[in-house]
């Protein structure tokens, strides 16, 4: 195969979403600032930061970036802006298909169209982008982002997306009915017990070239395919894109490259205090270093 041709990218593209930021005191601004600082602190490469934004949020993020470039005196990033309105309206069919299965209820946090953007991002990335990384902004790098790009080397030939495991019992909870009929299933069990706890979408590696060429991927975005899988696993989610990735991985393991948990060390403790006190630590367990901290559900990232 000629897949080795792809291993050295000409460009290191990173995507993130930065929307609905109203003013300079917004928590999202500080999260982005922290993420960017942590990238620049360790980075050995020039990255292209693709920011999906609205006009007001763009104005705020531009000021954060310019300040950062002035402070560090290094031009380690190039920035490209993409309109969130353009993208979400082009993806409205996809969003309408997904929402009944992977959103809590209309108006809730994860019902928002922005939580489904990653699924259709390959349609907006320019064709010469053969692969890219997408990051939540509530994360902090602890190592060179070039090392995350090196994870593409570990993709098998049929892997099209890379994601790290979910480190909470959320999918054990969601798969309650399925698990009661399949007593020995790995699905919804902790990683540390050899189980499959689902996937977290805070850090995503895309082989856009393979996604674009995949009939299966396209099919899996359609209503009949989603009806089929959600009914097979009695699955009703509420976390947007990551519910879809988890469901797809349960049925088509080969599509997903599972990143080491070090690349997405989630810090949210919500499930520990909501019925999973005894098993939570088993889910959250991740041996080895933390390369990326993910302060999900608004959890502060510890100073270290
Ligand atoms: N996001 C945004 N504006 C919002 C909410 C979310 O731009 O008002 C983006 C941001 O990039 C964030 C991502 O959507 O990192 C996912 O949301 P969040 O990290 O809050 O979800 P969690 O990781 O807590 O599940
Ligand atoms: Mn997050």
CSV table of N, CA, C and O and ligand atoms in Angstrom, one decimal, residues 136 138 294 296, ligand 2:
chain,number,residue,atom,x,y,z
A,136,UNK,N,-11.4,19.5,21.9
A,136,UNK,CA,-12.2,20.4,22.7
A,136,UNK,C,-11.3,21.5,23.3
A,136,UNK,O,-10.1,21.3,23.4
A,138,UNK,N,-11.7,22.7,26.4
A,138,UNK,CA,-11.5,22.5,27.8
A,138,UNK,C,-10.4,21.4,28.1
A,138,UNK,O,-10.6,20.5,28.9
A,294,UNK,N,-8.4,16.6,30.3
A,294,UNK,CA,-9.7,17.1,29.7
A,294,UNK,C,-10.6,17.5,30.9
A,294,UNK,O,-11.2,16.6,31.6
A,296,UNK,N,-13.6,18.1,31.5
A,296,UNK,CA,-15.0,18.0,31.0
A,296,UNK,C,-16.0,18.2,32.1
A,296,UNK,O,-15.6,18.2,33.3
B,2,LIG,MN1,-14.8,19.0,26.7
